CSV table of C-alpha atoms and ligand atoms in Angstrom, one decimal:
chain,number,residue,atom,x,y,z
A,5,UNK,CA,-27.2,36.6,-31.5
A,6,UNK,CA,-26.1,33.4,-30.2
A,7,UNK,CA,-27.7,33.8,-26.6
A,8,UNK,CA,-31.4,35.7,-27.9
A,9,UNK,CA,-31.7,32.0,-29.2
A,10,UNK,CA,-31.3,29.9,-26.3
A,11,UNK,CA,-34.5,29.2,-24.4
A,12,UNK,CA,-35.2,31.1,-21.2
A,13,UNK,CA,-33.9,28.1,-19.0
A,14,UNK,CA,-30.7,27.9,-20.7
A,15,UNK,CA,-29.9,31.8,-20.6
A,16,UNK,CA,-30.8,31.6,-17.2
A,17,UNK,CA,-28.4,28.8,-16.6
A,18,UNK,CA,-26.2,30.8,-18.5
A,19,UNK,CA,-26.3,33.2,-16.4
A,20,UNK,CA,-25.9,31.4,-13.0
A,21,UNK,CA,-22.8,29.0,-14.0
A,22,UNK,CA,-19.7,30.3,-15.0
A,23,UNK,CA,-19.0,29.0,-19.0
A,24,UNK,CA,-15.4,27.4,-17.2
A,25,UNK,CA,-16.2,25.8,-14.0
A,26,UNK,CA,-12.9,24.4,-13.9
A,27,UNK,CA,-11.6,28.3,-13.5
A,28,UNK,CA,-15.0,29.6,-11.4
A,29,UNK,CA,-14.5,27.0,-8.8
A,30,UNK,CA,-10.4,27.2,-8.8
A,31,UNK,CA,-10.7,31.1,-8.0
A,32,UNK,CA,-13.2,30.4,-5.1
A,33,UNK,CA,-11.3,27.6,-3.6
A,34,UNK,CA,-8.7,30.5,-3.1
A,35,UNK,CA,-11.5,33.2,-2.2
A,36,UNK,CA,-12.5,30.8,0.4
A,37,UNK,CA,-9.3,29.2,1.4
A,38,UNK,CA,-10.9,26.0,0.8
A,39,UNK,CA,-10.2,22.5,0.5
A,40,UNK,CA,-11.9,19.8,-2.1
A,41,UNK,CA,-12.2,16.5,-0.5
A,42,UNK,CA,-13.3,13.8,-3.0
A,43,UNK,CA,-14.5,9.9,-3.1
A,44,UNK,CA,-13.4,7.5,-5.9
A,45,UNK,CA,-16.8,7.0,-6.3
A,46,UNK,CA,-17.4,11.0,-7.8
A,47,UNK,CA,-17.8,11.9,-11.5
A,48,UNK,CA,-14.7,12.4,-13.5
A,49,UNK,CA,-14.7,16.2,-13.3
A,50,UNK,CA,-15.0,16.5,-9.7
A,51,UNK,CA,-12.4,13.9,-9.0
A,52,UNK,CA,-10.0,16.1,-11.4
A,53,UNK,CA,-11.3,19.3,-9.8
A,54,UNK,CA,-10.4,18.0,-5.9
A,55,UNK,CA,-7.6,18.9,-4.1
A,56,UNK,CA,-7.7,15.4,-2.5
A,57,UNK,CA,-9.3,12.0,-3.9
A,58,UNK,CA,-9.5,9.0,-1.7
A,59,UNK,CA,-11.1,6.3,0.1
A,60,UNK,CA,-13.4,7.3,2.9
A,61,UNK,CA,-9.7,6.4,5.5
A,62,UNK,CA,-7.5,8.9,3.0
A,63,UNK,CA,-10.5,11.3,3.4
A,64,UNK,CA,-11.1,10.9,7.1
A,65,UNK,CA,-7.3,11.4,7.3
A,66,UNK,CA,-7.4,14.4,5.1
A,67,UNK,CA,-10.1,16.3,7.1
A,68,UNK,CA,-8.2,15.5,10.2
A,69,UNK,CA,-4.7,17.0,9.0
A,70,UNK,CA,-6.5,20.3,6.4
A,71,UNK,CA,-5.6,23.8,7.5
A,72,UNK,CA,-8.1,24.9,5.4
A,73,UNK,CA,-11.0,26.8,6.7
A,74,UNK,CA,-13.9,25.6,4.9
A,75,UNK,CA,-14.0,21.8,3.8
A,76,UNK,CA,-16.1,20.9,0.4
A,77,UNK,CA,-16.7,17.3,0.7
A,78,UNK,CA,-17.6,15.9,-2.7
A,79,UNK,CA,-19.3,12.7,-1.0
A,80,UNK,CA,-21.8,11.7,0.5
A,81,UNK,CA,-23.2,13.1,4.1
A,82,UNK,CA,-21.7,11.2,6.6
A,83,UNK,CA,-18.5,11.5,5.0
A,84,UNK,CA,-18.7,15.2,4.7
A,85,UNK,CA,-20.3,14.3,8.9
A,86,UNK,CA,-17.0,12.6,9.4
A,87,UNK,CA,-14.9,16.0,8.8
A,88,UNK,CA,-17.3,17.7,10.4
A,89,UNK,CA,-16.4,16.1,13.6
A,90,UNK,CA,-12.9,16.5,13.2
A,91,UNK,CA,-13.3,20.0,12.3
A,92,UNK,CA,-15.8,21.7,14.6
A,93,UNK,CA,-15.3,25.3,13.6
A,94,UNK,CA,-14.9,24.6,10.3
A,95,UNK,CA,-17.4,25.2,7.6
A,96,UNK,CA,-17.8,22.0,6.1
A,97,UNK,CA,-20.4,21.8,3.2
A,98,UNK,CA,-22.2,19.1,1.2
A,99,UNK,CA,-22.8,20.0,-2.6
A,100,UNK,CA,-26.4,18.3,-2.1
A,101,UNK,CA,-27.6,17.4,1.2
A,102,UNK,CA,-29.4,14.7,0.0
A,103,UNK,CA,-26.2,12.4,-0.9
A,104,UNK,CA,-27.0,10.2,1.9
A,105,UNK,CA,-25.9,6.3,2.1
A,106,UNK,CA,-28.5,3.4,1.8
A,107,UNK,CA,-25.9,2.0,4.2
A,108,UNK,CA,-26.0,4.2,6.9
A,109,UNK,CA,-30.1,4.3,6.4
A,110,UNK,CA,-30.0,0.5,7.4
A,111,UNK,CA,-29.0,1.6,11.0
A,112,UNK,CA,-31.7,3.6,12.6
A,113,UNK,CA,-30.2,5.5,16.1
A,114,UNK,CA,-33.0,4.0,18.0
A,115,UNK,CA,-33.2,0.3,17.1
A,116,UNK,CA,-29.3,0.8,17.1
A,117,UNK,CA,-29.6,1.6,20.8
A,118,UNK,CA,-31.8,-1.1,21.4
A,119,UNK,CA,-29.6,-3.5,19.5
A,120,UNK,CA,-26.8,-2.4,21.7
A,121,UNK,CA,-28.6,-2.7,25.5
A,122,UNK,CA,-30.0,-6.5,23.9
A,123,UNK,CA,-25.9,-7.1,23.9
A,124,UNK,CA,-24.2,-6.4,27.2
A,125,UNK,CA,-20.6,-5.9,27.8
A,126,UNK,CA,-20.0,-5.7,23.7
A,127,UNK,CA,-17.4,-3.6,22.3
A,128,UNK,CA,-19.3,-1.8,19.6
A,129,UNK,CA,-17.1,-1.5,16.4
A,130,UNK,CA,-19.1,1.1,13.5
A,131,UNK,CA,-17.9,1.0,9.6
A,132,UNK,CA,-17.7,4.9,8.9
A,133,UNK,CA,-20.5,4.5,6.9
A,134,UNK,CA,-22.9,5.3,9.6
A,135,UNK,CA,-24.5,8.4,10.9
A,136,UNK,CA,-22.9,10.6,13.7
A,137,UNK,CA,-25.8,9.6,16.1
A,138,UNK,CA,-24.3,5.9,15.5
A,139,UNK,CA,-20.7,7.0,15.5
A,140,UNK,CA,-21.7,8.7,19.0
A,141,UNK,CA,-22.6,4.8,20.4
A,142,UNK,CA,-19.8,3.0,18.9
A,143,UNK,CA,-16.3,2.2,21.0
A,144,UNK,CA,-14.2,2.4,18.0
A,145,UNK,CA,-14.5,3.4,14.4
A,146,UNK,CA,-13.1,1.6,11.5
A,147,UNK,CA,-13.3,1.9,7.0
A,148,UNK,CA,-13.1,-1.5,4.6
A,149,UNK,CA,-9.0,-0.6,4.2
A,150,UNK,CA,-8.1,-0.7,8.1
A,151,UNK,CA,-11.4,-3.1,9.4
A,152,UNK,CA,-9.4,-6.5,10.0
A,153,UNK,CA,-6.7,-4.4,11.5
A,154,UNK,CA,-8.4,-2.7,14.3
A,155,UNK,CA,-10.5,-6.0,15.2
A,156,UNK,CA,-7.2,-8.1,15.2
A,157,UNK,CA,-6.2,-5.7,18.3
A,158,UNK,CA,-9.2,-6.2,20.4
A,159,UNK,CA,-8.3,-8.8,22.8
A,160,UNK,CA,-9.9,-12.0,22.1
A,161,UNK,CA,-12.1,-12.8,24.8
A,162,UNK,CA,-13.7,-9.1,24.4
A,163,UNK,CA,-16.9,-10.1,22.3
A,164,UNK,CA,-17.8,-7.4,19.5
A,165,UNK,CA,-21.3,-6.2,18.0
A,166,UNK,CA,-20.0,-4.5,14.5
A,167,UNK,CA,-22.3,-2.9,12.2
A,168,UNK,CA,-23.9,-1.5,10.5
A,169,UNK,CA,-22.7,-3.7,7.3
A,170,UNK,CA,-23.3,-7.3,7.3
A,171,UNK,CA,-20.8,-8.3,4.4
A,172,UNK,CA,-18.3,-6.6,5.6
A,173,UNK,CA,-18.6,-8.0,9.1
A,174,UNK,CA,-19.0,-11.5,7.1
A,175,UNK,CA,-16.0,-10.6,5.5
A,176,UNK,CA,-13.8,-9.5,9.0
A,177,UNK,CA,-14.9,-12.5,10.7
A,178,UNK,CA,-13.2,-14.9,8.3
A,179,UNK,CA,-10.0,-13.0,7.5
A,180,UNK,CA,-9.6,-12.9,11.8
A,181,UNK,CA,-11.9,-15.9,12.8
A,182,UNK,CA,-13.2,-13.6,15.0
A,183,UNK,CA,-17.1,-14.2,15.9
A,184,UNK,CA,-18.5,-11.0,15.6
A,185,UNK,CA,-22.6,-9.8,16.6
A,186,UNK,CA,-23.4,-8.5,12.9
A,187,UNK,CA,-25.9,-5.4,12.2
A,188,UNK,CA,-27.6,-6.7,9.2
A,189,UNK,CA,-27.3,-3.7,6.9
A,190,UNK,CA,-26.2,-3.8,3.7
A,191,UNK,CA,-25.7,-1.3,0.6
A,192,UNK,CA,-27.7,-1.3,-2.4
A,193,UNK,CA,-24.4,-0.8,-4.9
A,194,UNK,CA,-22.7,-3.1,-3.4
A,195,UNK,CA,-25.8,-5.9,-3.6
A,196,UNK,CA,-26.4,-5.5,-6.9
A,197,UNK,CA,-23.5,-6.8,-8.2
A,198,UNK,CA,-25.1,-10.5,-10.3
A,199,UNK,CA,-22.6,-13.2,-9.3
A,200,UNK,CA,-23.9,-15.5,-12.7
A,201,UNK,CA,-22.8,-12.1,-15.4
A,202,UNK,CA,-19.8,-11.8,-13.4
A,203,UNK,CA,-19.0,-15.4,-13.5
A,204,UNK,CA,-19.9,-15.2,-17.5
A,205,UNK,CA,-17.4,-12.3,-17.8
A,206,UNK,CA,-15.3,-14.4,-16.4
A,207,UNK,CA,-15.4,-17.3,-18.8
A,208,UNK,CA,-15.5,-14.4,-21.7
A,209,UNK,CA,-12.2,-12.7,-20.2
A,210,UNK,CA,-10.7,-15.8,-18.6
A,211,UNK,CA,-6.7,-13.5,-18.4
A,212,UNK,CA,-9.1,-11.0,-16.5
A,213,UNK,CA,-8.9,-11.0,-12.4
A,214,UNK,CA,-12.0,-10.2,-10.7
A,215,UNK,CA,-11.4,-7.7,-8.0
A,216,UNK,CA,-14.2,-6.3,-5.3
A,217,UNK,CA,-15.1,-4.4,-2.1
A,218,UNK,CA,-15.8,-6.2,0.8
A,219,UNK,CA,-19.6,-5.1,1.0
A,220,UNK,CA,-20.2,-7.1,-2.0
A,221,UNK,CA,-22.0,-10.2,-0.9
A,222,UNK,CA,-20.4,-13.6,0.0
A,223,UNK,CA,-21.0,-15.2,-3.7
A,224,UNK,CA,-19.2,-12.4,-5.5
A,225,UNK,CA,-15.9,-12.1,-3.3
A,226,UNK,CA,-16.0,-15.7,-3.3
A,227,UNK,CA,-14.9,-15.3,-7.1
A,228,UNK,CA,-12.2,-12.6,-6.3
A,229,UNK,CA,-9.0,-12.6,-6.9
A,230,UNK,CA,-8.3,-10.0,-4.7
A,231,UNK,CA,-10.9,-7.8,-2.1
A,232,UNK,CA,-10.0,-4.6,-0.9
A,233,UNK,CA,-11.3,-0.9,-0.3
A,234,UNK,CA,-11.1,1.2,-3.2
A,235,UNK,CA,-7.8,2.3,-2.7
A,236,UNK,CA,-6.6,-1.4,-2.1
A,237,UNK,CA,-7.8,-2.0,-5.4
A,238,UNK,CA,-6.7,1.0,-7.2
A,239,UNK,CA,-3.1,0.3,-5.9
A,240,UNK,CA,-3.6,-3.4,-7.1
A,241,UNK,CA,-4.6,-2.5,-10.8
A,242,UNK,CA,-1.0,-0.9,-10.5
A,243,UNK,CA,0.6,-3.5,-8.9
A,244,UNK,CA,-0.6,-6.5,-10.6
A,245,UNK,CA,1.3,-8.0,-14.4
A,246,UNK,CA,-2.2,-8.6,-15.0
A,247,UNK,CA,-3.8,-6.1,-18.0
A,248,UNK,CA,-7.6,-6.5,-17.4
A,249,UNK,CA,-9.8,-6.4,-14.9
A,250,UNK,CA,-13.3,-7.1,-13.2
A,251,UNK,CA,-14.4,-4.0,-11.0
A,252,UNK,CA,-16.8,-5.1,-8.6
A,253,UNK,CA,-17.5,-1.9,-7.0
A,254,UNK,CA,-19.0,1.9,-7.9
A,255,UNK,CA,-17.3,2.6,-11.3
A,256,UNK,CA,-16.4,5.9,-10.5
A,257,UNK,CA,-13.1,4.2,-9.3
A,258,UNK,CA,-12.3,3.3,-13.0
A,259,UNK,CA,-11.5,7.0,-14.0
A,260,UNK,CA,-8.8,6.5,-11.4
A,261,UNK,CA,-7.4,3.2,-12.3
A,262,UNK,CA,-7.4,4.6,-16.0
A,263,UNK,CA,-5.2,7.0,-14.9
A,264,UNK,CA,-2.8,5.4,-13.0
A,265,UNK,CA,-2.8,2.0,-15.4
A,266,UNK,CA,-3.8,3.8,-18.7
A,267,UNK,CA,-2.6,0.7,-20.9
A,268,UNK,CA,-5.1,-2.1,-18.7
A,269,UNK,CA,-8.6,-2.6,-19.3
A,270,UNK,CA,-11.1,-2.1,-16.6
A,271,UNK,CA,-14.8,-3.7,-17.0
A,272,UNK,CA,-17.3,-2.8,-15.0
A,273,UNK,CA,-18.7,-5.6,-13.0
A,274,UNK,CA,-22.5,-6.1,-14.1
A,275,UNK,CA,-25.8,-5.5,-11.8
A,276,UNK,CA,-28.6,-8.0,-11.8
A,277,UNK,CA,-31.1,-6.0,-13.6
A,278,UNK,CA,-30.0,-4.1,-17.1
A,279,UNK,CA,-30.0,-0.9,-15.1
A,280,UNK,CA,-26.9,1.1,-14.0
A,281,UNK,CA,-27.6,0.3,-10.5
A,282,UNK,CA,-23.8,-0.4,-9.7
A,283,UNK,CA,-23.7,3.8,-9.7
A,284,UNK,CA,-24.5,5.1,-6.8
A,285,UNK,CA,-27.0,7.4,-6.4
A,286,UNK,CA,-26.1,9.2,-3.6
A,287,UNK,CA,-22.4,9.9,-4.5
A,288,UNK,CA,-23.8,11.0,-8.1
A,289,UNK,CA,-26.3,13.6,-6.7
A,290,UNK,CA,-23.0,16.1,-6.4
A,291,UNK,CA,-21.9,17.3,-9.6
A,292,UNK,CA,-20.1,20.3,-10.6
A,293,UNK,CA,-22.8,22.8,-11.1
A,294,UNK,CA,-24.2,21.8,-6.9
A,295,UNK,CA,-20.1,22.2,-6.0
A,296,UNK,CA,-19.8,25.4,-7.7
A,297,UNK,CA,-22.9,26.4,-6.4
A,298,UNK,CA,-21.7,25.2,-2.2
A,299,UNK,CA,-18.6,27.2,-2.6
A,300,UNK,CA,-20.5,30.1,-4.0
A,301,UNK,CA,-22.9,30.7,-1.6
A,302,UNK,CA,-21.2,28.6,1.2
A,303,UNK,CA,-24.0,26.0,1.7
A,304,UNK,CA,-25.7,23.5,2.6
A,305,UNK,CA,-23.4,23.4,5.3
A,306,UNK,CA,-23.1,20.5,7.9
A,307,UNK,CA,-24.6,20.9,11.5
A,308,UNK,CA,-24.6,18.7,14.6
A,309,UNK,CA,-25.3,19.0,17.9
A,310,UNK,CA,-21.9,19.1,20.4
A,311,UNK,CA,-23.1,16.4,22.5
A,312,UNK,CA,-23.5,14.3,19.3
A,313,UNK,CA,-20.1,15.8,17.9
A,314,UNK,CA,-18.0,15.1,20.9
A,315,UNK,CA,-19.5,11.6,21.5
A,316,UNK,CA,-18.4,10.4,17.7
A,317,UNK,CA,-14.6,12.0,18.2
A,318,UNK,CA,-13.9,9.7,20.7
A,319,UNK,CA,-14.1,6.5,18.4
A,320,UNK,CA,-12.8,8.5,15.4
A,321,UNK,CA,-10.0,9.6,17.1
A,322,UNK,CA,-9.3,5.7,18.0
A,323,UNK,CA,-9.5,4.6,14.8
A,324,UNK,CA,-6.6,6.9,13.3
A,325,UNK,CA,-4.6,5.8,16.2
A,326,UNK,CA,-5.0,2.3,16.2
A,327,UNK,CA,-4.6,2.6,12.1
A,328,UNK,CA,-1.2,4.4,11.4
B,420,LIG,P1,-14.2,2.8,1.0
B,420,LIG,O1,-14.1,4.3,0.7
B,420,LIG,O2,-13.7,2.5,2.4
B,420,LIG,O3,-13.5,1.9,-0.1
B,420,LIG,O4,-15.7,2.5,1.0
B,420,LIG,C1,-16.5,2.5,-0.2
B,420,LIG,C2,-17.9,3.1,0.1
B,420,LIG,O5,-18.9,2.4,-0.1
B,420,LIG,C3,-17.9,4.4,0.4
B,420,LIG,O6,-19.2,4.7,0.6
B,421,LIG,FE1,-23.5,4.2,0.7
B,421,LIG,FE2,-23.2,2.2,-0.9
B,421,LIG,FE3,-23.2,4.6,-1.9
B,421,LIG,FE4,-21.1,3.8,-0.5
B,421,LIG,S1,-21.8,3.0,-2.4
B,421,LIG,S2,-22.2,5.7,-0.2
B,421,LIG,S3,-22.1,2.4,1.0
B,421,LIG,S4,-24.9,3.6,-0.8
């Protein structure tokens, strides 16, 4: 018989997933009255399994408006932190707890608070990719799609510490000459991007526009045609006559731009090392036997304390006014 010659692993695999996730995780999205929430950066299958795909703004937005009661955010933790927030008494859960952001890690609550007293009279404006204890110090909120927005409302004379990413703050200071106080955190993804192969790429493809996320560094974007979250970009792939293109961000957005621009070409931009660093390794910690798994047995589920909840709604809630 087929299964007597599996190895013991395997038929116990067998017997723990479902042969068609697709189907087992449709049924308990029902069951659970549930809602998938999912980043462009996901694998394939969980961006095609998701109810809603977005950037971390779309998502924010999402969790804000669900009448779902129990959010599956296929992201990273303070994304899934972020609805969390929004939705006290909701169950939110995280397919692996340990999809955290090297981002976020680069802005310890302590030497954040530090940071802060070291700048009186600031106006402390935090990228969502943060942790709620950061979110709970910051005066306003803000993602890469709505960042230049919100700081072209804050009165000019009002100086501004923004963290806890440096390129992006770079990158908000000289579409608003604004001068900004800048965290100096950075993401690994986003840094590994090698401005010399993408420059070669370049000269390979020359019809090919080079498009990237703000928290690349300065001598990438400084080769872009066009910068822009990841649904900025998405929506330019659409937009644009041209019919290949540099992505200088996580490639999981390419399954998307694929879709929605199936006769363009989409190359991945290249990391400094011959590694696949430009993944990242947090958002590629879920997959669909963890999400299965979540809905199943309805965890890991995200906790925080109220005083820490409350504190961060206050800049959320901000940020969605000051970016409808
Ligand atoms: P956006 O979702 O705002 O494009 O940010 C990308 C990112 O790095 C998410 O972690
Ligand atoms: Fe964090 Fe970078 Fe991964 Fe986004 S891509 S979750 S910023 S480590």
């Amino acid at each position: 018989m087929f299964t007597t010659a599996l190895p013991q692993r395997e038929k116990e695999q067998l017997g723990t997933f479902p042969l068609d996730l697709f189907t087992a995780i449709t049924e308990l999205k029902k069951e659970l009255n549930a809602v998938i929430l999912a980043h462009y950066y996901q694998e394939p299958d969980i961006q095609d399994i998701a109810d809603y795909i977005g950037d971390s703004l779309q998502l924010a937005r999402a969790a804000a408006e669900t009448n779902a009661d129990v959010i599956v955010f296929a992201g990273v933790h303070f994304m899934a932190e972020t609805a969390k927030i929004l939705n006290p008494d909701k169950l939110v859960l995280l397919p692996d707890l340990d999809a955290g952001c090297s981002l976020a890690d680069t802005c310890p609550p302590q030497e954040f608070a530090a940071f802060k007293a070291a700048h009186p009279g600031h106006l402390v404006i935090s990228y969502i990719n943060c942790t709620a204890e950061i979110k709970a110090m910051s005066d306003i909120i803000c993602t890469s799609s709505n960042a230049v927005k919100i700081v072209q409302q804050i009165p000019k004379e009002q100086p501004i510490i923004f963290a806890p990413d440096r390129n992006l703050g770079r990158y908000v200071m000289e579409q608003t000459g604004r001068d900004m106080v800048l965290w100096q955190g950075s993401c690994i993804v986003h840094e590994t991007f090698s401005e010399k192969k993408i420059v070669q790429l370049k000269i390979a493809n020359p019809e090919a526009e080079i498009i990237a996320h703000p928290e690349c560094e300065a001598s990438v974007l400084r080769h872009a045609d066009y910068i822009g979250s990841t649904a900025a970009l998405l929506k330019y792939c659409q937009d644009s006559k041209s019919s290949k293109f540099i992505v200088a961000t996580e490639p999981g957005i390419i399954h998307q731009m694929q879709k929605v621009a199936s006769e363009k070409q989409f190359i991945p931009a290249p990391p400094e090392n011959n590694c696949n660093c430009n993944e990242c390794p947090f958002m590629r910690l879920n997959t669909m036997d963890k999400l299965y798994l979540a809905m199943k047995n309805r965890t890991p589920e995200i906790t925080m304390s109220e005083e820490i909840r409350s504190a961060a709604l206050l800049p959320m809630q901000r940020m969605l006014e000051m970016s409808k």
